[in-house]
Amino acid sequence: MPAIVTFGELMMRLSPPGVERLEQAREFGISFGGVEANVAVALARWGWQARHVTRFPDSPLGLQAVQYLRSHGVDCSQVLLGGERMGLYFIETGAMSRAARVVYDRAGSAFATLEPGRIPWDAALAGADWFHWSGVTAGISAAAAACCMEGIQAARRLGLRVSCDIHYRSNLFRYGAAPAEVLRPMAAESTLLLASAEHAEQLFGLAPEPGADAFASCAQQLMRQYPGLRYVAETQRESQSASHHRLSARMAHAGGLLETGAHTLLPIVDRIGSGDAFAAGLLYALGADAPPQAALEFALAAAALKHSIPGDALLATVLEVQTLADGDGSGKLIR
Amino acid sequence: MPAIVTFGELMMRLSPPGVERLEQAREFGISFGGVEANVAVALARWGWQARHVTRFPDSPLGLQAVQYLRSHGVDCSQVLLGGERMGLYFIETGAMSRAARVVYDRAGSAFATLEPGRIPWDAALAGADWFHWSGVTAGISAAAAACCMEGIQAARRLGLRVSCDIHYRSNLFRYGAAPAEVLRPMAAESTLLLASAEHAEQLFGLAPEPGADAFASCAQQLMRQYPGLRYVAETQRESQSASHHRLSARMAHAGGLLETGAHTLLPIVDRIGSGDAFAAGLLYALGADAPPQAALEFALAAAALKHSIPGDALLATVLEVQTLADGDGSGKLIR
Amino acid sequence: MPAIVTFGELMMRLSPPGVERLEQAREFGISFGGVEANVAVALARWGWQARHVTRFPDSPLGLQAVQYLRSHGVDCSQVLLGGERMGLYFIETGAMSRAARVVYDRAGSAFATLEPGRIPWDAALAGADWFHWSGVTAGISAAAAACCMEGIQAARRLGLRVSCDIHYRSNLFRYGAAPAEVLRPMAAESTLLLASAEHAEQLFGLAPEPGADAFASCAQQLMRQYPGLRYVAETQRESQSASHHRLSARMAHAGGLLETGAHTLLPIVDRIGSGDAFAAGLLYALGADAPPQAALEFALAAAALKHSIPGDALLATVLEVQTLADGDGSGKLIR
Amino acid sequence: MPAIVTFGELMMRLSPPGVERLEQAREFGISFGGVEANVAVALARWGWQARHVTRFPDSPLGLQAVQYLRSHGVDCSQVLLGGERMGLYFIETGAMSRAARVVYDRAGSAFATLEPGRIPWDAALAGADWFHWSGVTAGISAAAAACCMEGIQAARRLGLRVSCDIHYRSNLFRYGAAPAEVLRPMAAESTLLLASAEHAEQLFGLAPEPGADAFASCAQQLMRQYPGLRYVAETQRESQSASHHRLSARMAHAGGLLETGAHTLLPIVDRIGSGDAFAAGLLYALGADAPPQAALEFALAAAALKHSIPGDALLATVLEVQTLADGDGSGKLIR
Amino acid sequence: MPAIVTFGELMMRLSPPGVERLEQAREFGISFGGVEANVAVALARWGWQARHVTRFPDSPLGLQAVQYLRSHGVDCSQVLLGGERMGLYFIETGAMSRAARVVYDRAGSAFATLEPGRIPWDAALAGADWFHWSGVTAGISAAAAACCMEGIQAARRLGLRVSCDIHYRSNLFRYGAAPAEVLRPMAAESTLLLASAEHAEQLFGLAPEPGADAFASCAQQLMRQYPGLRYVAETQRESQSASHHRLSARMAHAGGLLETGAHTLLPIVDRIGSGDAFAAGLLYALGADAPPQAALEFALAAAALKHSIPGDALLATVLEVQTLADGDGSGKLIR
Amino acid sequence: MPAIVTFGELMMRLSPPGVERLEQAREFGISFGGVEANVAVALARWGWQARHVTRFPDSPLGLQAVQYLRSHGVDCSQVLLGGERMGLYFIETGAMSRAARVVYDRAGSAFATLEPGRIPWDAALAGADWFHWSGVTAGISAAAAACCMEGIQAARRLGLRVSCDIHYRSNLFRYGAAPAEVLRPMAAESTLLLASAEHAEQLFGLAPEPGADAFASCAQQLMRQYPGLRYVAETQRESQSASHHRLSARMAHAGGLLETGAHTLLPIVDRIGSGDAFAAGLLYALGADAPPQAALEFALAAAALKHSIPGDALLATVLEVQTLADGDGSGKLIR
């Protein structure tokens, strides 16, 4: 099985019971989530060696975070302890026409204030095949972006392949840098890139060729521009309501554009982490030498299945994902 | 912003976890609700001055009720303390083909036994623009009906406009009076009346004109009969199951009949209070000088959105309601 | 009202909150369920005399199980205490494309190790009209099958009618016997048999007549073969997902094949026990001399309604079932 | 084993989690309790035939109450259904210097409004050896007192012995009768009376003989006055705080005054129902022909043990009580 | 009744169930607390006009905080909305020899980043008799200290009396200022000061006179130095374990030194907020013109009673406090 | 830091909320515990390399067990998956005079049915300094005892020291072997033995020398008999009630008998695992070259502190234990 190192912030996730609004909560359920760590958790559960690199405060909350990762078999030997506080996020589940809402509380976190140069990247990346990061990390703070760039460069130097979930959101990059300037050189090192046509336009300054499919066109331009880039993939989501989506996926590679049919998702349990499940599924299936179309179907099934599971993590087996990818979404009772 | 005074019983609401039946509950969640107070809560949250007039027992349960209202910014300076017990209601949430069920336990409550003449209406109504009541209050006890009539008369004397949610249910008026005789003179003072064609027939003795739309016809007759009456509105609900409804609204006014399209509600979280959300939405939008059609759409969106929120109260912002009224029910994740 | 004796294992049912996976549970809700006891509970609630015969360990868990049955009015005077442990089952509720999953933990239970000859069947069956058993009991252990055969024979000797829910599952009969050899002589004594065409083929060695409907053909063959057999019934389930099914039913009797329309079930709360609700509904309606078609509709409504109720037991009144059987699945709020 | 019939109100008991105050509760745990039914539950669990006579509303709450009694093996065949509402009580657990607090909400309950003449006492008392009632029942309403007197008289007529827990509280008898006038003729029929010297003075107009122990003196006077009265008993409680009591007991009988040492209770879990546990313990031990001193020790141990168990009911075995009565309160772990 | 304005941070308080450690929590109960707001809540509940001045983020968490204060009748008209995040604190309850532990997470909170000059102090203090602050506020950030000094000066200018709970902790004042230099000029304006001899030495550079009682000596020196200072008070705590304390109080005033006996606290429910309860009790009793010794006893009873109540707030009535102050700590059941 | 391998069953622990009895539970909290794994968890948390060897079923329950161990940093690389079921235990917490009660449900578990020869002991013990086992393992089944003897022998062969917690209970060894015959040769290999004088008499056939302290005498005899044995230790417990104990410890070694003072434990939160905390504390302190008396005090403090923590595991730091061992049990609030 391949080995991966992921880098990014794992936050404590606090959520009201059921579909209560944050405002009316009298208690919060506790779990953990973060774009990159979610990938590590999924892959570690499926048999990959997975190591997560991050920093937690030296407090009971930081200890819980380590316990969470270790419980799923993620190697925490390179987790730093220090800094002032645990990154948190609060989430209320949506329902019907009421949107889910996330309130981030990560400013000044142990991760956001991590100083460049602190992570011993050669040790941190030892033995790995892949390095995975996301645009969220680059958007948290200048320091986090600098650390991430260190990791990407070390990974390339050491011969690892790099995967990137660009995951650009306008509520990040509040530290003053231009997202495109930060992300472009980082993403340039990727073998696998999760990004949409909008990302390509906003961050890479590309324009779809007239008449061409925007995603396909941008993806091909990216692959021409960055010769190491072999896969560009995205999911597409149609939202009838917060409870009812349709999800499909596309991937560009040397062989052209691959597309999937759509999964109907109703009623949605928890959509957080579905993009990370997609990334993990794609890495897993490609790493198992699945043909690209099969890999894309597996990744989409992973993303679809995630919507049925509370929390950020894709707590599902390869068999469960493959069953859905093979077209059996009937959810028949298993005894 | 306008100011409103609402009058009626606020009950403690006891509900089993999730979709358990009352019979199988081992614990009850505690919240509060009442037809008129629900309107006050919604409007106070949206910036209106809202004062609720009622009576609670001088007990920890009554204290909780006051705390609930105050927490949402409703003025409780005119709440009386006294009487023997807190009005309660027990509710089990329906699901699929199993109906939701409400068990009222309000006989002998502090509100039901409130004596006429006890409420200092001039003080209670001071500074207000609207007085809001419902047919539920008139149906609880002769005393409650008498107090309510006092309030309506004082409101008219002091120049307030009156809004009424007729909300007639056959399980009320068990104290011996004929509903029509009680409600007709009270409703006659309304500027805004929430009522259906059935209400018009049962309570006002009207008959739709042959060939005409029943609601439109009855509403026009009511407006002719009561010159102060400017708006008659109703919601219409189609129930596929307890989890799946379609909701639309209509309103008659001087300009004729206004109608909306239907909102699909699936899966429903909690339908209690949706009529009160409609009333609050209508008052809010009319009070903000929205055109009648826009006001009706806003009110319907408020009612629709309520179905996604646990509890009686419409815990949603003006922006959330307006977004839905503007046609965006996609429930996209807000970060 | 008729009287029934049921025989089988009642297990403690442990389930995570809401739709959590077993793996992520930090607490288990406790309830009870078992194929035959579920029938006893439903019928006792509807006014039948119902007695359940089984064995529980003499422990707080066994005491809870007795309390559960007694609370619903099931006669426990013939429950034996002894053995080593309580049968358990763990269940995670499915959602969307994720299947529900049951993990049984009943090996070595007080029931599975019940010795033949221990149950005083004459006393146990005293006063009863029906004896109800299922293929699950026969599949648990050789001892359980032997005890069950004792009960069937005593029932026939004492003039009771026998109903059987064949409920064959491949994860049973792990004690070495051939299911067909065990079940065939037992089922031969039935007046009412719940079984599908697949059961008829697998267990009774039948083959549908070419061109004929498989179920109708097999059922008629069974009724010809076993002259005491008067009714063969089954439910049919189409699964769009774990949350969305369509359910219909069929019954063969002397008058031919009866069929129902389908109930749409969305979103499903808990499907466990729906087959038992069907059995109870059929027994109840036939026992009340309903015409066969009406009885089948009642049984199907019972099964459909069960999907809306958490836990194994059909906690619903005859009126609720009848309302749904009569076509009203609108789930309108009951005050 | 003897058979007993108990008569009185069983209320739904609603309590905040842990030691929260009622005011701060966001959920209530649900259980049941009532002075006489608590005795029936304890004795039924210990093997007596116990039947409880009362009235519940025909609602899910009333159904739960029946289920509660039945689960403990109490015969509910004489429970009437009807009336308007379930009697409730709310309780906050005390801690340290903060007192526990009970808020009753039983006015207008199904039991309080039970009409005299409705209970078929001959059937209700059939087969019983004892009839047990308390002064609470007499204090609820004139109707309840009248029904209770019917029961006492029928019991005497049918040859049952009567036990009475006088349990006089000043917050009862709000219906206008003088407690002494109501209770004296009722208590006069007792074989066993739980009452203190204060009760004797307040209700029976007795005065302790000068220099004599008040309880002993009053008890002897009562036994002289009512020749059928054979046992007068009481518990004595010293309260250091709401969490820390010392409890002892005394009993007068033909052989004189019996006394026990004191049990130290720290930290108290739930003191409600301890008097009822004492009554049940005394009846049980006397019914098992224990010598009076041993019976008194057993009853006191039952009362003491009750303080360690959440809820009204003494969920403990005879062996557990006897172990404590025999002096082993070490609470050593049982594996 | 007097009117008070309090100034400081109100934090969301997150706590594991029961006595679980933070590390093992799977959910957090939500409440609110802050040194000064706790005083406002207690006094508002007892009938004072209480206004709390602070800043909360404009988020669902900030909204909850406002709702909390309003629910207890605290005037929030001068609460500012803005800043980045809600101040939080995590608390695990201690037990036996295991200490309770608080983890603060308030850096960068809306309050800590409040800019001087933003609070309209004349409006904020309008109508008040007292201004209350604590050393915690001064220790949070330079900005908070500056705002607090503005408030103190405005209060003095407007003729309010100032009370100060010095509450010095070494884990504050991490922003670089010397605590003594910050606190001394602020405390100099106090009429009532809660401080110990250690505070006097550390912050005011005083030394107890040789042979004299340290507290009495320091308090007299402080009163000589600051002529406006009329009362200096402290509580004294002996800890046998985290579950078992003894608490007494002392107060210096013009008439000399007053002392109380000790309250035994076992088993402690929640000690957080007991100092604030003491402050509120002292203000209340002095404001009601109680003699100093009686005021001190009332304040100590308030502090003692707080240990029995979960959460920061003293949810107790004047009567409950007075009963304990009068010597009745028996915690007898109230019906 | 030293490295340890522990061998034994880790069970899922199911417990009612708070102090409810098992019988009244409606939900069970889930945690994990086992005599040897508890030692591994404590030591892994304190920095030892700890590996636990056992077998779990390949089910969601077995997966949770692995996650539990991994979360605390215990190496699970040698955990086998297989067998039929997870070992369970149910526990109700005692209170006052009501004893805590454990109901084991481990018959037929994956561990109990582990076949000898299946564990690759050389790999399992690689790199370790200590091997730790307990008499519980030997008492579960003949197979478990045989596997354990394999482990002990391999450990000795590989030069590891062996520690044994004899932990003899009469409810074990139900598989037919004589405890003494099984345990004596196994215990003979120990360097450190936790055993009492009673154990020495029952299992080793020793008799205390007349007039001598029984423990000291037996321990010296054991050390003479088994030259490798260097430490024999025990805790002594006085139980006033289930909530109130006193705990002290003794240890015999070459230098004679060491004794400690007693810790008062009131009110006890959870005593399960305190013996394992003692074992872990002793191993830790001896491994850190603490003098024997200091090591014994540390071990006793670990055991005492465990009583304050819910669950089997000693979730406490070295610093917390050392603070208590140094005599500070005041439980002062840590901010």
CSV table of C-alpha atoms in Angstrom, one decimal, chain B residues 188 190 222-230:
chain,number,residue,atom,x,y,z
B,188,ALA,CA,-64.8,42.5,13.4
B,190,SER,CA,-59.3,43.5,12.6
B,222,LEU,CA,-65.7,40.0,5.0
B,223,MET,CA,-64.0,43.2,3.8
B,224,ARG,CA,-67.3,44.6,2.7
B,225,GLN,CA,-68.9,43.7,6.0
B,226,TYR,CA,-66.0,45.1,8.2
B,227,PRO,CA,-64.7,48.3,6.6
B,228,GLY,CA,-61.6,48.3,8.8
B,229,LEU,CA,-60.5,45.0,7.4
B,230,ARG,CA,-57.9,45.4,4.8
